[in-house]
Amino acid sequence: MKTIKIHDAGATVHVELNRPEVRNAIDQLMVDELHTVCADLERNPKILILSGAELPSGGIFASGADISQLRERRRDDALAGINSGLFQRISKLPMPVIAAIDGFALGGGAELAYAADFRIATPRIKIGNPETGLGILAAAGAGWRLVELVGEPLAKEILLTGKVLDAAEAMAVRLVTELHEPDQLIPAAFALAARIAAQEPLAVRLTKSVLHAPRSAHPAIDELAQGILFESEAKFERMQAFLDRKKQKGATK
């Protein structure tokens, strides 16, 4: 891999965006390499942590799409959904995705973060979508994911005025759920991943699928997923272990 670094840690894979010379801007090669990661995680589901390689001047997640490539793209490129297809694939990965954001996450970088299930950050996060200032729109998910995440009024302010949120603003609207100092960000991401990994993997996968299902699919999809889990060995084992612990605790009183 030339634009990303992959660190496999058992139940979790940590992928660093690694184009520091252009502030981790997302280019076609990075898109292709992230598709390769997705293909592997679809075959072998694991929790994914996404972060940006740190620059000498400080942290950065991704400054956006690579403007030198973006400038040359035309209508057919837009219709091909180069970034939106990747971010949709990331959002649909079987296991949860954690975006660990240090510094700027702008444009396509912000949209990549929006596609994650969790966003944690450092106090120096700056996240937003300045696309309209460049004569384009945020077409890789922000137009609908951001409304779901922060509500329509703030989404319009971000998308139509180019407003960039700082750490306090992002925390206030729960766009990010945790703040950590830069040297603690990745350990915190792994701690969050460990809490997820402690759950039953199939239950996590099906819960994520149910959460992502359209409103019209409920409650049928909930019941189907529960039916699968009600027949799983893990359900019987975990519930019996819970009853055993409860019984043992009662006996020691």
mmCIF file of C-alpha atoms in Angstrom:
data_model
loop_
_atom_site.group_PDB
_atom_site.id
_atom_site.type_symbol
_atom_site.label_atom_id
_atom_site.label_comp_id
_atom_site.label_asym_id
_atom_site.label_seq_id
_atom_site.Cartn_x
_atom_site.Cartn_y
_atom_site.Cartn_z
ATOM 1 C CA MET A 1 0.000 0.000 0.000
ATOM 2 C CA LYS A 2 1.315 3.447 -0.948
ATOM 3 C CA THR A 3 -1.276 5.815 0.521
ATOM 4 C CA ILE A 4 -2.353 3.984 3.680
ATOM 5 C CA LYS A 5 -0.731 2.060 6.511
ATOM 6 C CA ILE A 6 -2.462 -1.060 7.814
ATOM 7 C CA HIS A 7 -1.968 -2.344 11.358
ATOM 8 C CA ASP A 8 -3.727 -5.660 12.022
ATOM 9 C CA ALA A 9 -4.445 -6.156 15.728
ATOM 10 C CA GLY A 10 -6.518 -9.306 15.900
ATOM 11 C CA ALA A 11 -10.181 -8.337 16.186
ATOM 12 C CA THR A 12 -9.366 -4.793 15.027
ATOM 13 C CA VAL A 13 -7.654 -3.325 11.978
ATOM 14 C CA HIS A 14 -6.173 0.182 12.203
ATOM 15 C CA VAL A 15 -5.789 1.993 8.870
ATOM 16 C CA GLU A 16 -3.854 5.269 8.695
ATOM 17 C CA LEU A 17 -4.376 7.616 5.775
ATOM 18 C CA ASN A 18 -0.788 8.320 4.806
ATOM 19 C CA ARG A 19 -0.218 11.130 2.309
ATOM 20 C CA PRO A 20 1.370 13.700 4.620
ATOM 21 C CA GLU A 21 2.856 15.654 1.726
ATOM 22 C CA VAL A 22 -0.703 16.680 0.714
ATOM 23 C CA ARG A 23 -2.270 16.660 4.190
ATOM 24 C CA ASN A 24 -3.690 13.160 3.689
ATOM 25 C CA ALA A 25 -5.844 14.277 0.754
ATOM 26 C CA ILE A 26 -7.916 11.460 -0.722
ATOM 27 C CA ASP A 27 -6.853 10.606 -4.266
ATOM 28 C CA GLN A 28 -7.833 7.814 -6.640
ATOM 29 C CA LEU A 29 -5.060 5.502 -5.418
ATOM 30 C CA MET A 30 -6.171 5.934 -1.796
ATOM 31 C CA VAL A 31 -9.751 5.164 -2.853
ATOM 32 C CA ASP A 32 -8.543 2.009 -4.605
ATOM 33 C CA GLU A 33 -6.456 0.915 -1.626
ATOM 34 C CA LEU A 34 -9.336 1.505 0.801
ATOM 35 C CA HIS A 35 -11.563 -0.615 -1.444
ATOM 36 C CA THR A 36 -8.989 -3.385 -1.020
ATOM 37 C CA VAL A 37 -9.254 -3.026 2.770
ATOM 38 C CA CYS A 38 -13.060 -3.162 2.524
ATOM 39 C CA ALA A 39 -12.946 -6.324 0.428
ATOM 40 C CA ASP A 40 -10.808 -8.003 3.065
ATOM 41 C CA LEU A 41 -13.060 -6.870 5.926
ATOM 42 C CA GLU A 42 -16.143 -8.098 4.070
ATOM 43 C CA ARG A 43 -14.549 -11.535 3.833
ATOM 44 C CA ASN A 44 -13.073 -11.463 7.341
ATOM 45 C CA PRO A 45 -15.132 -9.049 9.479
ATOM 46 C CA LYS A 46 -13.188 -6.972 12.000
ATOM 47 C CA ILE A 47 -13.598 -3.602 13.679
ATOM 48 C CA LEU A 48 -11.988 -0.845 11.612
ATOM 49 C CA ILE A 49 -10.218 2.197 13.052
ATOM 50 C CA LEU A 50 -9.496 5.004 10.577
ATOM 51 C CA SER A 51 -7.042 7.790 11.387
ATOM 52 C CA GLY A 52 -4.660 10.135 9.619
ATOM 53 C CA ALA A 53 -0.891 9.931 9.708
ATOM 54 C CA GLU A 54 0.400 12.867 11.741
ATOM 55 C CA LEU A 55 2.166 15.719 9.978
ATOM 56 C CA PRO A 56 5.280 17.430 11.368
ATOM 57 C CA SER A 57 3.105 20.487 11.989
ATOM 58 C CA GLY A 58 0.479 18.519 13.917
ATOM 59 C CA GLY A 59 -2.379 16.126 13.469
ATOM 60 C CA ILE A 60 -4.646 15.824 10.448
ATOM 61 C CA PHE A 61 -7.293 13.290 9.489
ATOM 62 C CA ALA A 62 -7.826 14.217 5.836
ATOM 63 C CA SER A 63 -7.880 17.635 4.232
ATOM 64 C CA GLY A 64 -10.419 16.484 1.666
ATOM 65 C CA ALA A 65 -10.322 15.097 -1.836
ATOM 66 C CA ASP A 66 -7.122 15.766 -3.783
ATOM 67 C CA ILE A 67 -7.922 19.105 -5.485
ATOM 68 C CA SER A 68 -5.393 18.529 -8.267
ATOM 69 C CA GLN A 69 -7.386 15.449 -9.327
ATOM 70 C CA LEU A 70 -10.783 16.899 -8.434
ATOM 71 C CA ARG A 71 -10.217 19.905 -10.693
ATOM 72 C CA GLU A 72 -9.869 17.635 -13.728
ATOM 73 C CA ARG A 73 -12.944 15.502 -13.054
ATOM 74 C CA ARG A 74 -15.983 15.931 -15.271
ATOM 75 C CA ARG A 75 -19.630 14.861 -15.347
ATOM 76 C CA ASP A 76 -18.927 11.169 -15.932
ATOM 77 C CA ASP A 77 -16.571 11.117 -12.947
ATOM 78 C CA ALA A 78 -19.284 12.602 -10.749
ATOM 79 C CA LEU A 79 -21.804 10.032 -11.969
ATOM 80 C CA ALA A 80 -19.319 7.240 -11.225
ATOM 81 C CA GLY A 81 -19.506 8.101 -7.507
ATOM 82 C CA ILE A 82 -15.787 7.657 -6.890
ATOM 83 C CA ASN A 83 -15.794 8.766 -3.261
ATOM 84 C CA SER A 84 -19.448 8.165 -2.461
ATOM 85 C CA GLY A 85 -19.190 4.522 -3.519
ATOM 86 C CA LEU A 86 -16.222 3.975 -1.235
ATOM 87 C CA PHE A 87 -17.776 5.747 1.745
ATOM 88 C CA GLN A 88 -21.016 3.806 1.307
ATOM 89 C CA ARG A 89 -19.029 0.579 1.268
ATOM 90 C CA ILE A 90 -17.198 1.608 4.447
ATOM 91 C CA SER A 91 -20.480 2.475 6.161
ATOM 92 C CA LYS A 92 -21.853 -0.984 5.312
ATOM 93 C CA LEU A 93 -18.891 -2.992 6.593
ATOM 94 C CA PRO A 94 -20.101 -5.872 8.771
ATOM 95 C CA MET A 95 -18.426 -4.666 11.959
ATOM 96 C CA PRO A 96 -18.365 -1.104 13.339
ATOM 97 C CA VAL A 97 -16.022 1.586 12.007
ATOM 98 C CA ILE A 98 -14.334 4.134 14.292
ATOM 99 C CA ALA A 99 -12.978 7.411 12.908
ATOM 100 C CA ALA A 100 -10.213 8.764 15.150
ATOM 101 C CA ILE A 101 -9.933 12.399 14.095
ATOM 102 C CA ASP A 102 -6.990 14.632 14.931
ATOM 103 C CA GLY A 103 -6.897 18.039 13.285
ATOM 104 C CA PHE A 104 -8.642 18.804 10.012
ATOM 105 C CA ALA A 105 -11.345 16.594 8.519
ATOM 106 C CA LEU A 106 -12.653 18.672 5.629
ATOM 107 C CA GLY A 107 -14.664 17.969 2.486
ATOM 108 C CA GLY A 108 -14.185 14.335 1.537
ATOM 109 C CA GLY A 109 -12.278 13.811 4.771
ATOM 110 C CA ALA A 110 -15.338 14.896 6.738
ATOM 111 C CA GLU A 111 -17.587 12.712 4.596
ATOM 112 C CA LEU A 112 -15.336 9.732 5.296
ATOM 113 C CA ALA A 113 -15.722 10.441 9.010
ATOM 114 C CA TYR A 114 -19.503 10.762 8.662
ATOM 115 C CA ALA A 115 -19.575 7.245 7.168
ATOM 116 C CA ALA A 116 -18.078 5.793 10.348
ATOM 117 C CA ASP A 117 -20.223 4.429 13.176
ATOM 118 C CA PHE A 118 -18.228 6.297 15.814
ATOM 119 C CA ARG A 119 -16.238 9.516 15.695
ATOM 120 C CA ILE A 120 -13.782 10.380 18.450
ATOM 121 C CA ALA A 121 -11.364 13.285 18.248
ATOM 122 C CA THR A 122 -8.735 15.521 19.788
ATOM 123 C CA PRO A 123 -9.317 19.108 20.949
ATOM 124 C CA ARG A 124 -7.747 20.359 17.705
ATOM 125 C CA ILE A 125 -10.393 18.825 15.421
ATOM 126 C CA LYS A 126 -11.794 21.042 12.669
ATOM 127 C CA ILE A 127 -14.562 19.329 10.690
ATOM 128 C CA GLY A 128 -16.798 20.623 7.934
ATOM 129 C CA ASN A 129 -17.584 20.887 4.254
ATOM 130 C CA PRO A 130 -16.243 23.876 2.287
ATOM 131 C CA GLU A 131 -17.206 22.419 -1.106
ATOM 132 C CA THR A 132 -19.542 25.232 -2.190
ATOM 133 C CA GLY A 133 -16.601 27.626 -1.913
ATOM 134 C CA LEU A 134 -14.884 25.532 -4.581
ATOM 135 C CA GLY A 135 -17.881 25.553 -6.903
ATOM 136 C CA ILE A 136 -19.081 22.016 -6.126
ATOM 137 C CA LEU A 137 -21.225 20.307 -3.492
ATOM 138 C CA ALA A 138 -20.530 17.698 -0.841
ATOM 139 C CA ALA A 139 -21.784 14.760 -2.895
ATOM 140 C CA ALA A 140 -20.186 11.822 -1.073
ATOM 141 C CA GLY A 141 -22.749 11.486 1.700
ATOM 142 C CA ALA A 142 -22.750 14.779 3.592
ATOM 143 C CA GLY A 143 -25.996 15.913 1.970
ATOM 144 C CA TRP A 144 -27.926 13.215 3.827
ATOM 145 C CA ARG A 145 -25.634 11.705 6.483
ATOM 146 C CA LEU A 146 -24.969 15.102 8.066
ATOM 147 C CA VAL A 147 -28.707 15.778 8.388
ATOM 148 C CA GLU A 148 -29.092 12.451 10.202
ATOM 149 C CA LEU A 149 -26.119 13.166 12.449
ATOM 150 C CA VAL A 150 -26.638 16.800 13.486
ATOM 151 C CA GLY A 151 -30.082 17.826 12.202
ATOM 152 C CA GLU A 152 -31.153 19.912 9.238
ATOM 153 C CA PRO A 153 -30.507 23.460 10.562
ATOM 154 C CA LEU A 154 -26.847 22.848 11.421
ATOM 155 C CA ALA A 155 -26.313 20.662 8.352
ATOM 156 C CA LYS A 156 -27.509 23.562 6.181
ATOM 157 C CA GLU A 157 -25.133 25.948 7.940
ATOM 158 C CA ILE A 158 -22.209 23.609 7.360
ATOM 159 C CA LEU A 159 -23.084 22.753 3.771
ATOM 160 C CA LEU A 160 -24.331 26.136 2.555
ATOM 161 C CA THR A 161 -21.979 28.516 4.381
ATOM 162 C CA GLY A 162 -18.858 26.386 4.727
ATOM 163 C CA LYS A 163 -18.992 26.498 8.537
ATOM 164 C CA VAL A 164 -16.246 24.405 10.143
ATOM 165 C CA LEU A 165 -16.919 22.995 13.612
ATOM 166 C CA ASP A 166 -14.297 23.027 16.340
ATOM 167 C CA ALA A 167 -14.065 20.447 19.125
ATOM 168 C CA ALA A 168 -16.544 22.122 21.477
ATOM 169 C CA GLU A 169 -19.114 22.550 18.697
ATOM 170 C CA ALA A 170 -18.693 18.995 17.414
ATOM 171 C CA MET A 171 -19.082 17.605 20.934
ATOM 172 C CA ALA A 172 -22.121 19.771 21.678
ATOM 173 C CA VAL A 173 -24.051 18.265 18.754
ATOM 174 C CA ARG A 174 -22.623 14.749 19.342
ATOM 175 C CA LEU A 175 -20.965 14.645 15.947
ATOM 176 C CA VAL A 176 -18.043 13.361 17.984
ATOM 177 C CA THR A 177 -18.607 11.480 21.229
ATOM 178 C CA GLU A 178 -15.203 11.611 22.937
ATOM 179 C CA LEU A 179 -12.274 14.032 23.113
ATOM 180 C CA HIS A 180 -8.756 12.886 23.916
ATOM 181 C CA GLU A 181 -5.321 14.440 23.816
ATOM 182 C CA PRO A 182 -3.431 13.602 20.619
ATOM 183 C CA ASP A 183 -1.177 10.995 22.205
ATOM 184 C CA GLN A 184 -4.218 9.248 23.692
ATOM 185 C CA LEU A 185 -6.454 9.259 20.616
ATOM 186 C CA ILE A 186 -5.431 5.924 19.118
ATOM 187 C CA PRO A 187 -5.347 4.147 22.515
ATOM 188 C CA ALA A 188 -8.850 5.512 23.106
ATOM 189 C CA ALA A 189 -9.963 4.189 19.720
ATOM 190 C CA PHE A 190 -8.613 0.763 20.605
ATOM 191 C CA ALA A 191 -10.325 0.946 24.006
ATOM 192 C CA LEU A 192 -13.621 1.654 22.244
ATOM 193 C CA ALA A 193 -12.924 -1.209 19.840
ATOM 194 C CA ALA A 194 -12.269 -3.503 22.804
ATOM 195 C CA ARG A 195 -15.672 -2.635 24.295
ATOM 196 C CA ILE A 196 -17.285 -3.547 20.981
ATOM 197 C CA ALA A 197 -15.228 -6.733 20.681
ATOM 198 C CA ALA A 198 -16.404 -7.833 24.143
ATOM 199 C CA GLN A 199 -19.936 -8.118 22.759
ATOM 200 C CA GLU A 200 -21.092 -11.155 20.794
ATOM 201 C CA PRO A 201 -19.850 -10.577 17.222
ATOM 202 C CA LEU A 202 -22.948 -11.837 15.408
ATOM 203 C CA ALA A 203 -25.186 -9.732 17.667
ATOM 204 C CA VAL A 204 -23.072 -6.669 16.846
ATOM 205 C CA ARG A 205 -23.197 -7.371 13.116
ATOM 206 C CA LEU A 206 -26.958 -7.876 13.058
ATOM 207 C CA THR A 207 -27.568 -4.852 15.283
ATOM 208 C CA LYS A 208 -25.566 -2.687 12.876
ATOM 209 C CA SER A 209 -27.576 -4.063 9.945
ATOM 210 C CA VAL A 210 -30.867 -3.335 11.724
ATOM 211 C CA LEU A 211 -29.729 0.192 12.592
ATOM 212 C CA HIS A 212 -28.902 0.870 8.939
ATOM 213 C CA ALA A 213 -32.160 -0.552 7.595
ATOM 214 C CA PRO A 214 -34.752 1.878 6.193
ATOM 215 C CA ARG A 215 -37.733 2.761 8.386
ATOM 216 C CA SER A 216 -40.043 0.728 6.160
ATOM 217 C CA ALA A 217 -38.099 -2.465 6.990
ATOM 218 C CA HIS A 218 -39.012 -2.300 10.681
ATOM 219 C CA PRO A 219 -40.152 -4.198 12.683
ATOM 220 C CA ALA A 220 -39.813 -7.168 10.329
ATOM 221 C CA ILE A 221 -36.024 -6.915 10.074
ATOM 222 C CA ASP A 222 -35.691 -6.661 13.860
ATOM 223 C CA GLU A 223 -37.724 -9.832 14.311
ATOM 224 C CA LEU A 224 -35.817 -11.736 11.639
ATOM 225 C CA ALA A 225 -32.465 -10.739 13.151
ATOM 226 C CA GLN A 226 -33.666 -11.689 16.625
ATOM 227 C CA GLY A 227 -34.851 -15.039 15.294
ATOM 228 C CA ILE A 228 -31.340 -15.762 14.036
ATOM 229 C CA LEU A 229 -29.796 -14.766 17.351
ATOM 230 C CA PHE A 230 -32.321 -16.761 19.392
ATOM 231 C CA GLU A 231 -30.972 -19.901 17.687
ATOM 232 C CA SER A 232 -27.266 -19.087 18.142
ATOM 233 C CA GLU A 233 -25.069 -21.057 20.533
ATOM 234 C CA ALA A 234 -23.525 -17.816 21.781
ATOM 235 C CA LYS A 235 -26.922 -16.619 23.032
ATOM 236 C CA PHE A 236 -27.401 -19.748 25.158
ATOM 237 C CA GLU A 237 -23.820 -19.678 26.430
ATOM 238 C CA ARG A 238 -23.838 -15.977 27.346
ATOM 239 C CA MET A 239 -27.256 -16.085 28.991
ATOM 240 C CA GLN A 240 -26.364 -19.199 30.975
ATOM 241 C CA ALA A 241 -23.145 -17.528 32.112
ATOM 242 C CA PHE A 242 -25.184 -14.499 33.230
ATOM 243 C CA LEU A 243 -27.578 -16.730 35.212
ATOM 244 C CA ASP A 244 -24.661 -18.616 36.757
ATOM 245 C CA ARG A 245 -22.986 -15.394 37.871
ATOM 246 C CA LYS A 246 -26.271 -14.139 39.319
ATOM 247 C CA LYS A 247 -26.814 -17.403 41.165
ATOM 248 C CA GLN A 248 -23.242 -17.394 42.489
ATOM 249 C CA LYS A 249 -23.585 -13.786 43.622
ATOM 250 C CA GLY A 250 -26.815 -14.628 45.452
ATOM 251 C CA ALA A 251 -25.204 -17.581 47.174
ATOM 252 C CA THR A 252 -22.366 -15.471 48.567
ATOM 253 C CA LYS A 253 -24.694 -12.960 50.266
#
